[in-house]
PDB file of N, CA and C in Angstrom:
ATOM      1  N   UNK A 782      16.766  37.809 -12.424  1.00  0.00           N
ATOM      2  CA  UNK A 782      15.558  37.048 -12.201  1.00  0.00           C
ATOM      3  C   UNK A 782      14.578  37.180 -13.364  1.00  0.00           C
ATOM      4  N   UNK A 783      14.888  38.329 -14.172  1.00  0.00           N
ATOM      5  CA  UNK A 783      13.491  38.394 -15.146  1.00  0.00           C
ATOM      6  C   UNK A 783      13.677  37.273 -16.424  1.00  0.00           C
ATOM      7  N   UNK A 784      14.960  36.836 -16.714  1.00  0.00           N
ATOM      8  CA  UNK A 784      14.949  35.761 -17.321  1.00  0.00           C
ATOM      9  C   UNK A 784      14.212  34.524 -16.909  1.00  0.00           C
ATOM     10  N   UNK A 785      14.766  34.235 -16.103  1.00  0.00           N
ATOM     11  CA  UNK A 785      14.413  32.774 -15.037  1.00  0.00           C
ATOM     12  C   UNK A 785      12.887  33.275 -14.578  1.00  0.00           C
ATOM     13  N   UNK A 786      11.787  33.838 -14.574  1.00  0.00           N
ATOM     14  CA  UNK A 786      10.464  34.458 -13.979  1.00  0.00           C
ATOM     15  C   UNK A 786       9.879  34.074 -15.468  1.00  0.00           C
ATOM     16  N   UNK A 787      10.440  34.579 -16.734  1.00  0.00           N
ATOM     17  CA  UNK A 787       9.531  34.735 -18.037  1.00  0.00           C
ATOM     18  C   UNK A 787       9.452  33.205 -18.452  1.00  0.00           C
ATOM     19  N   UNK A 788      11.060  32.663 -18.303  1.00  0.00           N
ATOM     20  CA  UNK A 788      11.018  31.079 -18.541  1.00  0.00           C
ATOM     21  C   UNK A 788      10.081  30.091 -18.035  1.00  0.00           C
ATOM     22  N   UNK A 789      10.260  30.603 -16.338  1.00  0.00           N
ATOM     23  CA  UNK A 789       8.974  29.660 -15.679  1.00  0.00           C
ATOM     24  C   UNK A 789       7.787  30.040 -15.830  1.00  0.00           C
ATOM     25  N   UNK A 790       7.500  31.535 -16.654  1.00  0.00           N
ATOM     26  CA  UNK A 790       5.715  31.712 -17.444  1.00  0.00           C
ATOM     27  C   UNK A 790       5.532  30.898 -18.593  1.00  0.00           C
ATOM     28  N   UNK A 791       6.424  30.504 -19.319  1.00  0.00           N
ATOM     29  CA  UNK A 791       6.116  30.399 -20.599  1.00  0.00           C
ATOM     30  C   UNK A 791       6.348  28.858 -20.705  1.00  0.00           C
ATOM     31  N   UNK A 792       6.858  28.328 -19.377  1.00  0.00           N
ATOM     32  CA  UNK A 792       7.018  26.645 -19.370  1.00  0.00           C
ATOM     33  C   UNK A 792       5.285  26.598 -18.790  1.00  0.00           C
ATOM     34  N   UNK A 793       4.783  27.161 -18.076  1.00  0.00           N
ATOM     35  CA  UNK A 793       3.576  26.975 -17.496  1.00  0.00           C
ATOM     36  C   UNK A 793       2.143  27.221 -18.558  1.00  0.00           C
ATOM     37  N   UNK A 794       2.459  28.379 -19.331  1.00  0.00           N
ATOM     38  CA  UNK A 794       1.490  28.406 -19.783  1.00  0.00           C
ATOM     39  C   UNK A 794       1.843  27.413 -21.240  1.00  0.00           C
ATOM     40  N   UNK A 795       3.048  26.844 -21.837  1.00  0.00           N
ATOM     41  CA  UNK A 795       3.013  25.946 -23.000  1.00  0.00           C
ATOM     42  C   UNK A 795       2.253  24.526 -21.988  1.00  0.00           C
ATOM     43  N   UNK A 796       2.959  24.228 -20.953  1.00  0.00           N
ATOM     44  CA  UNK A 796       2.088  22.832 -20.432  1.00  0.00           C
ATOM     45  C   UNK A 796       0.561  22.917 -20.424  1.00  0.00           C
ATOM     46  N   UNK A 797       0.066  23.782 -19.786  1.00  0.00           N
ATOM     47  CA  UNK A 797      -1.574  24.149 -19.137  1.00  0.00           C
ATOM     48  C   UNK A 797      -1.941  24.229 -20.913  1.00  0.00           C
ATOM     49  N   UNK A 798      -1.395  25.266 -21.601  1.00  0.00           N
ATOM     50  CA  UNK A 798      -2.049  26.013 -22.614  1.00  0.00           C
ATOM     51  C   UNK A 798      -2.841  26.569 -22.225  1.00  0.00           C
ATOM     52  N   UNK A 799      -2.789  27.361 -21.240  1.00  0.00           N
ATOM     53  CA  UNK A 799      -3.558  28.260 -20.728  1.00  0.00           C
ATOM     54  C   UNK A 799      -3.315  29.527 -20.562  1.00  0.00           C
ATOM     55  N   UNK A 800      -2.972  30.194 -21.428  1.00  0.00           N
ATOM     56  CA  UNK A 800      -1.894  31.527 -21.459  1.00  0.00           C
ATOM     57  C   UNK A 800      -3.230  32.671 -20.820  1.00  0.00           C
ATOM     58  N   UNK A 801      -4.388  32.689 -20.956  1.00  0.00           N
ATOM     59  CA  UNK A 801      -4.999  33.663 -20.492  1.00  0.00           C
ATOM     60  C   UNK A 801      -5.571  33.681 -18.738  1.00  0.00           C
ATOM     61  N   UNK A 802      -5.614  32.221 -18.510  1.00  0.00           N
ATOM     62  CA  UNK A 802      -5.801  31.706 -17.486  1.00  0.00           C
ATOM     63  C   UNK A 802      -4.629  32.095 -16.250  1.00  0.00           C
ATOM     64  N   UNK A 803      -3.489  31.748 -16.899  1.00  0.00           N
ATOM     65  CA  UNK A 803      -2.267  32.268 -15.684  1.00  0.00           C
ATOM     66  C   UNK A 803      -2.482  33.638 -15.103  1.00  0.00           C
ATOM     67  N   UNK A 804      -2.106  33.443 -13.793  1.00  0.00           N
ATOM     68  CA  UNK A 804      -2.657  34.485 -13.005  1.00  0.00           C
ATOM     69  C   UNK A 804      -0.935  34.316 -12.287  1.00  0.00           C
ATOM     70  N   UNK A 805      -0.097  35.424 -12.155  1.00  0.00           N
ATOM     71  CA  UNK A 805       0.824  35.530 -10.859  1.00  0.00           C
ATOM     72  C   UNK A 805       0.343  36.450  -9.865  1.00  0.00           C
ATOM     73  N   UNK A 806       0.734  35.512  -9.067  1.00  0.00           N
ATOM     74  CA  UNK A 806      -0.195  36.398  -7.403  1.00  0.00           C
ATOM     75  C   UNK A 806       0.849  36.990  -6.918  1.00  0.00           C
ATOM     76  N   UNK A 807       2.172  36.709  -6.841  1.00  0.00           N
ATOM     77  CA  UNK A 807       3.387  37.255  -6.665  1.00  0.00           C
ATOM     78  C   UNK A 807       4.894  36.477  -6.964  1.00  0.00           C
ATOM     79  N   UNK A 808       5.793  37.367  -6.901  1.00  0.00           N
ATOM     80  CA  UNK A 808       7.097  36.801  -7.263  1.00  0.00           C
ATOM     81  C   UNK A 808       7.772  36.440  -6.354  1.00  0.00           C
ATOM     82  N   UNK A 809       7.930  35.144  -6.157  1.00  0.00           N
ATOM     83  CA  UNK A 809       8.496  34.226  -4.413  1.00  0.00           C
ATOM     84  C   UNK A 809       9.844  34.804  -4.443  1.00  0.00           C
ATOM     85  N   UNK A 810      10.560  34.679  -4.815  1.00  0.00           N
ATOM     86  CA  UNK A 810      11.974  35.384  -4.842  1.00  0.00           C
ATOM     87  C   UNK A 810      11.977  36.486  -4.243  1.00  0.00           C
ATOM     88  N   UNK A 811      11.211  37.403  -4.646  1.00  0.00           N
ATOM     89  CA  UNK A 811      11.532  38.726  -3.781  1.00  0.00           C
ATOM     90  C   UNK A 811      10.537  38.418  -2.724  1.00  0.00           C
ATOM     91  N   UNK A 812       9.546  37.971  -2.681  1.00  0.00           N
ATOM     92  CA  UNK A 812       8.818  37.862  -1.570  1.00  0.00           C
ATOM     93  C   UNK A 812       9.595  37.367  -0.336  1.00  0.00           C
ATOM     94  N   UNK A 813       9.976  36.130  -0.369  1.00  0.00           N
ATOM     95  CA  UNK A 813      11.254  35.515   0.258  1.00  0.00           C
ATOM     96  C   UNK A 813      12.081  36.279   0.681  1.00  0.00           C
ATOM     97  N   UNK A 814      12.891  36.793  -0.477  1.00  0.00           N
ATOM     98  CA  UNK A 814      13.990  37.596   0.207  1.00  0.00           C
ATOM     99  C   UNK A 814      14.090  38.758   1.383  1.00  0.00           C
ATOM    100  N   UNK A 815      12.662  39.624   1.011  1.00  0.00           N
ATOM    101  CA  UNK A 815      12.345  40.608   1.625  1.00  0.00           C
ATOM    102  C   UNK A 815      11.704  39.733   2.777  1.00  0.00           C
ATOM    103  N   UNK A 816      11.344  38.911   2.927  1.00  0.00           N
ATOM    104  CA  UNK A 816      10.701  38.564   4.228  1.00  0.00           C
ATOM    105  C   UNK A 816      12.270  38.175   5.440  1.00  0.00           C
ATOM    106  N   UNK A 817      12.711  37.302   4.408  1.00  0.00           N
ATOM    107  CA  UNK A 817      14.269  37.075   5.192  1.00  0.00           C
ATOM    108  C   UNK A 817      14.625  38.046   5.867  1.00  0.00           C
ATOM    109  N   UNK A 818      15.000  38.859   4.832  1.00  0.00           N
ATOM    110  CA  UNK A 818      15.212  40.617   5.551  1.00  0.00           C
ATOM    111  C   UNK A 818      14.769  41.031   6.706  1.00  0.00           C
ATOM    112  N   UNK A 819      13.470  41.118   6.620  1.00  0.00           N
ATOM    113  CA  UNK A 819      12.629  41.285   7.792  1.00  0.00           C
ATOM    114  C   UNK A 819      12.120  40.363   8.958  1.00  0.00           C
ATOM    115  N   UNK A 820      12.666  39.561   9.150  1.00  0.00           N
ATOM    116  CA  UNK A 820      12.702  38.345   9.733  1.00  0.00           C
ATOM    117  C   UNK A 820      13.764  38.025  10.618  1.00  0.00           C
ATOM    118  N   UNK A 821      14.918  38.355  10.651  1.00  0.00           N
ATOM    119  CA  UNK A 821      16.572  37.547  11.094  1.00  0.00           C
ATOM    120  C   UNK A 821      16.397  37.876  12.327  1.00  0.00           C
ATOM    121  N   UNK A 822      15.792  39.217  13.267  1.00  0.00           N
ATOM    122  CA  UNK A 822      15.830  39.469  14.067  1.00  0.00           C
ATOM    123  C   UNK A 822      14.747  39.041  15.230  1.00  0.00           C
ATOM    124  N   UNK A 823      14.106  38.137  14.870  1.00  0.00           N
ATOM    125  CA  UNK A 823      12.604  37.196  15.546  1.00  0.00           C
ATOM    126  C   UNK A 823      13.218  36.389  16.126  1.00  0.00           C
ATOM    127  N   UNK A 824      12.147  36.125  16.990  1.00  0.00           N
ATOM    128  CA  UNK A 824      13.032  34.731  17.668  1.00  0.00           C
ATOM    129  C   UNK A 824      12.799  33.249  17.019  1.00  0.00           C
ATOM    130  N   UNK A 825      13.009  32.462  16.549  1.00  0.00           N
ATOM    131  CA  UNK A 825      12.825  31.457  15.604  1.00  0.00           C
ATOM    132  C   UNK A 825      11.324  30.486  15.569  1.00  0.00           C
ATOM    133  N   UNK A 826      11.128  31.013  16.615  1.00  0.00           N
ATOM    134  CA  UNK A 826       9.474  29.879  16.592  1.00  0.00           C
ATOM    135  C   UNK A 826       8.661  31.335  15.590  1.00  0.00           C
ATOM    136  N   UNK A 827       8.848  32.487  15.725  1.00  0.00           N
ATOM    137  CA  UNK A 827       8.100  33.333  15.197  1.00  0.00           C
ATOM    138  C   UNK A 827       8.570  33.560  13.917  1.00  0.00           C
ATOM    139  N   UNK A 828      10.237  32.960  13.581  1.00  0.00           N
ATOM    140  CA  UNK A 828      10.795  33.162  12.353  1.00  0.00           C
ATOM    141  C   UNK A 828       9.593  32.437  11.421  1.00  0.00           C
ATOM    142  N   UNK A 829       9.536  30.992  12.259  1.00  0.00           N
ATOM    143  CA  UNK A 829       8.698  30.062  11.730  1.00  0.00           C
ATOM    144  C   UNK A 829       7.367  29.923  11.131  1.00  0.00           C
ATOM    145  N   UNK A 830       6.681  30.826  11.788  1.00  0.00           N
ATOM    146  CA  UNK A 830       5.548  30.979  11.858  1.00  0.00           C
ATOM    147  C   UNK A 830       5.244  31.730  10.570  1.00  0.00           C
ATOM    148  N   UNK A 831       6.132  32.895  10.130  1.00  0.00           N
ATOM    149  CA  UNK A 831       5.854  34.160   9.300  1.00  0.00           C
ATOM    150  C   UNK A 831       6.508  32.885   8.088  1.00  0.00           C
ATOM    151  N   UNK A 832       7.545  32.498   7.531  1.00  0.00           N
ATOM    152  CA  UNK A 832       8.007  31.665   6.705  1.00  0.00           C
ATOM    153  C   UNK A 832       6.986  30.591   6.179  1.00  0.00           C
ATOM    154  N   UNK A 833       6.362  30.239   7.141  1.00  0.00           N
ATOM    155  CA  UNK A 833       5.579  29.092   6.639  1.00  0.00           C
ATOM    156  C   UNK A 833       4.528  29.177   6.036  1.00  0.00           C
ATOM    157  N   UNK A 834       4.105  30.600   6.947  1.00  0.00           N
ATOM    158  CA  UNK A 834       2.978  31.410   6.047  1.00  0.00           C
ATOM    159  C   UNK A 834       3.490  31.150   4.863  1.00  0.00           C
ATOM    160  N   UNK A 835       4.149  32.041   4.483  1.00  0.00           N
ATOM    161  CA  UNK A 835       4.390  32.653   3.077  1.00  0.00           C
ATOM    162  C   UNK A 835       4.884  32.085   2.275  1.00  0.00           C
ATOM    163  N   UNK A 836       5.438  30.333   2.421  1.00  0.00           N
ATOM    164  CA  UNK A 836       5.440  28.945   1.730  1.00  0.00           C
ATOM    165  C   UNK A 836       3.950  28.752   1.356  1.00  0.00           C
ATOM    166  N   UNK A 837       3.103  28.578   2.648  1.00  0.00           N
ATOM    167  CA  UNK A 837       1.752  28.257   2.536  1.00  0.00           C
ATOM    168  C   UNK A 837       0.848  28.846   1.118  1.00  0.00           C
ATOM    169  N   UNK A 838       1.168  30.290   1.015  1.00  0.00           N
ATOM    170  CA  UNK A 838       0.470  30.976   0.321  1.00  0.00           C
ATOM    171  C   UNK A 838       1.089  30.662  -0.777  1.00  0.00           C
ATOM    172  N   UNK A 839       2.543  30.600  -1.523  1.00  0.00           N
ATOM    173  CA  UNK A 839       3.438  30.480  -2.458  1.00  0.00           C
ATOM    174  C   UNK A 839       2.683  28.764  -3.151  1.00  0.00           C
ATOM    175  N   UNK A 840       2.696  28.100  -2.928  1.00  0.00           N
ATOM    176  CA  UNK A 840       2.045  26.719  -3.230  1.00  0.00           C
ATOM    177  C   UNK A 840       0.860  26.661  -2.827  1.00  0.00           C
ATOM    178  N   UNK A 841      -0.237  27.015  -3.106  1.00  0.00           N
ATOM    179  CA  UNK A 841      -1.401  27.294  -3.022  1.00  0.00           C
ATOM    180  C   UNK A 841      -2.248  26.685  -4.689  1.00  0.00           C
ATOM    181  N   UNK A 842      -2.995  25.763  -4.725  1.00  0.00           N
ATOM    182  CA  UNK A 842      -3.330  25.180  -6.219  1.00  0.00           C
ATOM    183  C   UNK A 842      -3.906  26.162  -6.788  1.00  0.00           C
ATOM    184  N   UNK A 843      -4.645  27.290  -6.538  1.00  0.00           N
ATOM    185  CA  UNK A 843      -5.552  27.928  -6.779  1.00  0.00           C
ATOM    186  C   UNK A 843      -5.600  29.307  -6.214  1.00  0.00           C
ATOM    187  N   UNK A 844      -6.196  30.474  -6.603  1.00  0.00           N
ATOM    188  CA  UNK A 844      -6.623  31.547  -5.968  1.00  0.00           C
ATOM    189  C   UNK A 844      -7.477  31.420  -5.192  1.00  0.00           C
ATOM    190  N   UNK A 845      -8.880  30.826  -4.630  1.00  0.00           N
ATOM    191  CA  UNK A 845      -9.363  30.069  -3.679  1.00  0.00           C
ATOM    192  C   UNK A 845      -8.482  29.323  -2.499  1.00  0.00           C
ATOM    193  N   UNK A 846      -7.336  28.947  -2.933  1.00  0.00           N
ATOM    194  CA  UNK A 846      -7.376  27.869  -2.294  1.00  0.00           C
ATOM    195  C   UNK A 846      -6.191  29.467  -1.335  1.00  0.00           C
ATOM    196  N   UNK A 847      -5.406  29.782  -2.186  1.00  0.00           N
ATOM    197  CA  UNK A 847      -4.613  31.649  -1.619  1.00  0.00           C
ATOM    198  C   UNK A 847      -5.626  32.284  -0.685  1.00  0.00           C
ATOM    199  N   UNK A 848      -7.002  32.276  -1.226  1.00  0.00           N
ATOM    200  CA  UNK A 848      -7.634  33.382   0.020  1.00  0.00           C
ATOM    201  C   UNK A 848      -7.434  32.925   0.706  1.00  0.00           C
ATOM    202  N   UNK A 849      -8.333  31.412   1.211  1.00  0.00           N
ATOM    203  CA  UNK A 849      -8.221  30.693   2.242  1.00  0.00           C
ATOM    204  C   UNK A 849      -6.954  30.428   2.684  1.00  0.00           C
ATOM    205  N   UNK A 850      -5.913  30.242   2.399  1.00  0.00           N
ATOM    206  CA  UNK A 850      -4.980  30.319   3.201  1.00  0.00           C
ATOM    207  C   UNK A 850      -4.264  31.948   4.169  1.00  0.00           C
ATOM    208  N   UNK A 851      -4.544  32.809   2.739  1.00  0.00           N
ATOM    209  CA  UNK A 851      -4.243  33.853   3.849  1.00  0.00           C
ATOM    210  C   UNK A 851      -4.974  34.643   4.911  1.00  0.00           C
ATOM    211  N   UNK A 852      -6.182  33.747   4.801  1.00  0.00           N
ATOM    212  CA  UNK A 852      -7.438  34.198   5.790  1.00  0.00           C
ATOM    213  C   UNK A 852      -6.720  33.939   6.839  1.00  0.00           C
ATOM    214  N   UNK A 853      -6.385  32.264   6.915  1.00  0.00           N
ATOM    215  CA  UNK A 853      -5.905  31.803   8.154  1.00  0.00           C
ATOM    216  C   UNK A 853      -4.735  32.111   8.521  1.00  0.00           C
ATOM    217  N   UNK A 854      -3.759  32.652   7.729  1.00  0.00           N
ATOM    218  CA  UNK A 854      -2.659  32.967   8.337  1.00  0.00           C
ATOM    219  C   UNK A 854      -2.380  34.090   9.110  1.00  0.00           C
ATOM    220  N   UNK A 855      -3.287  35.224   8.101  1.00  0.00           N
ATOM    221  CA  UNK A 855      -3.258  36.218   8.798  1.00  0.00           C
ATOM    222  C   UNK A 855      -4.020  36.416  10.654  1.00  0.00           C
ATOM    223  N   UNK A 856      -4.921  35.306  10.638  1.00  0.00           N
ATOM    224  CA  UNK A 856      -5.141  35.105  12.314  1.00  0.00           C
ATOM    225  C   UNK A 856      -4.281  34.978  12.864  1.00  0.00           C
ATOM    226  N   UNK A 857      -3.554  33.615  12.358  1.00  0.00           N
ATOM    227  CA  UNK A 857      -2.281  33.191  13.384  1.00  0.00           C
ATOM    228  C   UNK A 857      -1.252  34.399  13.514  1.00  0.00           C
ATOM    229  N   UNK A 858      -1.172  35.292  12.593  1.00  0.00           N
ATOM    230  CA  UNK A 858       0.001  36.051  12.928  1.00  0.00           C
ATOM    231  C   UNK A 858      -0.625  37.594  13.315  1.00  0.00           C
ATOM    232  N   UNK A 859      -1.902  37.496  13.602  1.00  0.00           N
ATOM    233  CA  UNK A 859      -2.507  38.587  14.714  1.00  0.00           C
ATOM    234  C   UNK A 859      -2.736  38.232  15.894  1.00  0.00           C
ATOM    235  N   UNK A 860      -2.110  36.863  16.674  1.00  0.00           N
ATOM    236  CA  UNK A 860      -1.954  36.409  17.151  1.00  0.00           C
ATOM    237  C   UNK A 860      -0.584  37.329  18.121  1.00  0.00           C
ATOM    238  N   UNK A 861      -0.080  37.278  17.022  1.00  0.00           N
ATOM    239  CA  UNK A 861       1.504  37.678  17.975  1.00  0.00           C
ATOM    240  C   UNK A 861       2.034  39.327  17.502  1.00  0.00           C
ATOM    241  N   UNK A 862       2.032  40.130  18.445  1.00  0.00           N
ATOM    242  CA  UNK A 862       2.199  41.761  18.488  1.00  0.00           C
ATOM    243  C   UNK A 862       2.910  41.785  17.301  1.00  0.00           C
ATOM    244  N   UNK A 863       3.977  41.250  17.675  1.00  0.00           N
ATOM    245  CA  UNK A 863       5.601  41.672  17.130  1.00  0.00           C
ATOM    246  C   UNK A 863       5.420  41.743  15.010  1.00  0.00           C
ATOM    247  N   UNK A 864       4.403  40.688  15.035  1.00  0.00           N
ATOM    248  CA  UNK A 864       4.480  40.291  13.613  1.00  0.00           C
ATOM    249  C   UNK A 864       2.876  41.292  12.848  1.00  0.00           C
ATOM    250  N   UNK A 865       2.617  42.206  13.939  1.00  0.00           N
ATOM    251  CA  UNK A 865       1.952  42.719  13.278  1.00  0.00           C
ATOM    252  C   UNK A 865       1.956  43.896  12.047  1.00  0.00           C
ATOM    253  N   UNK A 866       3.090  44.246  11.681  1.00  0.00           N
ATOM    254  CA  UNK A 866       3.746  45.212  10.325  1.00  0.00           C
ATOM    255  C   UNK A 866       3.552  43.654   9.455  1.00  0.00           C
ATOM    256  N   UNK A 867       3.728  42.213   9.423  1.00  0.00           N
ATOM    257  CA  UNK A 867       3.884  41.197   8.438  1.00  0.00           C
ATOM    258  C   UNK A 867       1.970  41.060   8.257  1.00  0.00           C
ATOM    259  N   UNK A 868       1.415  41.697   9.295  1.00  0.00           N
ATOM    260  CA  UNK A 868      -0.229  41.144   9.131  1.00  0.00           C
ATOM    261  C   UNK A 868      -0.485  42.281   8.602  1.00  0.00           C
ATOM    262  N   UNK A 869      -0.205  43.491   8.575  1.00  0.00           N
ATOM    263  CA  UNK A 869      -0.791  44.801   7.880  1.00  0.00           C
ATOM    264  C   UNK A 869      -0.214  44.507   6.646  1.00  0.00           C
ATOM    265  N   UNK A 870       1.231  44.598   6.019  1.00  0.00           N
ATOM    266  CA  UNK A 870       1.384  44.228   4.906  1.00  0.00           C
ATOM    267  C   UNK A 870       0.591  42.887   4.084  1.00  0.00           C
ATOM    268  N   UNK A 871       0.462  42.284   4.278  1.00  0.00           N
ATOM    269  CA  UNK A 871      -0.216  41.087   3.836  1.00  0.00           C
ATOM    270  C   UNK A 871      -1.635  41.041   3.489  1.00  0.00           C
ATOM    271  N   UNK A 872      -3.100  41.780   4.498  1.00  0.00           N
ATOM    272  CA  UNK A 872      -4.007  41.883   4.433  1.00  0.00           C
ATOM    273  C   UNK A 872      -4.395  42.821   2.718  1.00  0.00           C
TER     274      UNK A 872
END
């Protein structure tokens, strides 16, 4: 992955030209994966719920636009017991 991670920095910051500006908030790949991980054993509306989050936050235009989303997500998923180790990690 660290090939394919540096490629998609350096395609982003030649388009933007914004090399000081780029900010990574995290690496979706492992984020993903490890959520998969932790996930298989939910029941699928809750699979849903935690996944979409963490799409939600992954495509986010902005760091603004990231808080606000994980403000709200993290409600919805203090919402439900089971997913509360995904709301402590996350906060």
């Amino acid at each position: 992955m660290g090939d394919a991670d540096d490629a998609q920095y350096n395609t982003v910051v030649r388009v933007l030209r914004a090399d000081s500006e780029v900010e990574v908030l995290m690496c979706f790949y492992h984020v993903a994966a490890r959520v998969h991980e932790k996930t298989r054993k939910l029941h699928h509306s809750l699979y849903s719920v935690v996944t979409r989050g963490v799409h939600e936050l992954h495509f986010g235009g902005s760091e603004l636009e990231y808080e606000e989303s994980k403000t709200q997500i993290l409600k919805e998923w203090a919402l439900h017991p089971v997913l509360t180790s995904f709301w402590e990690h996350f906060k």
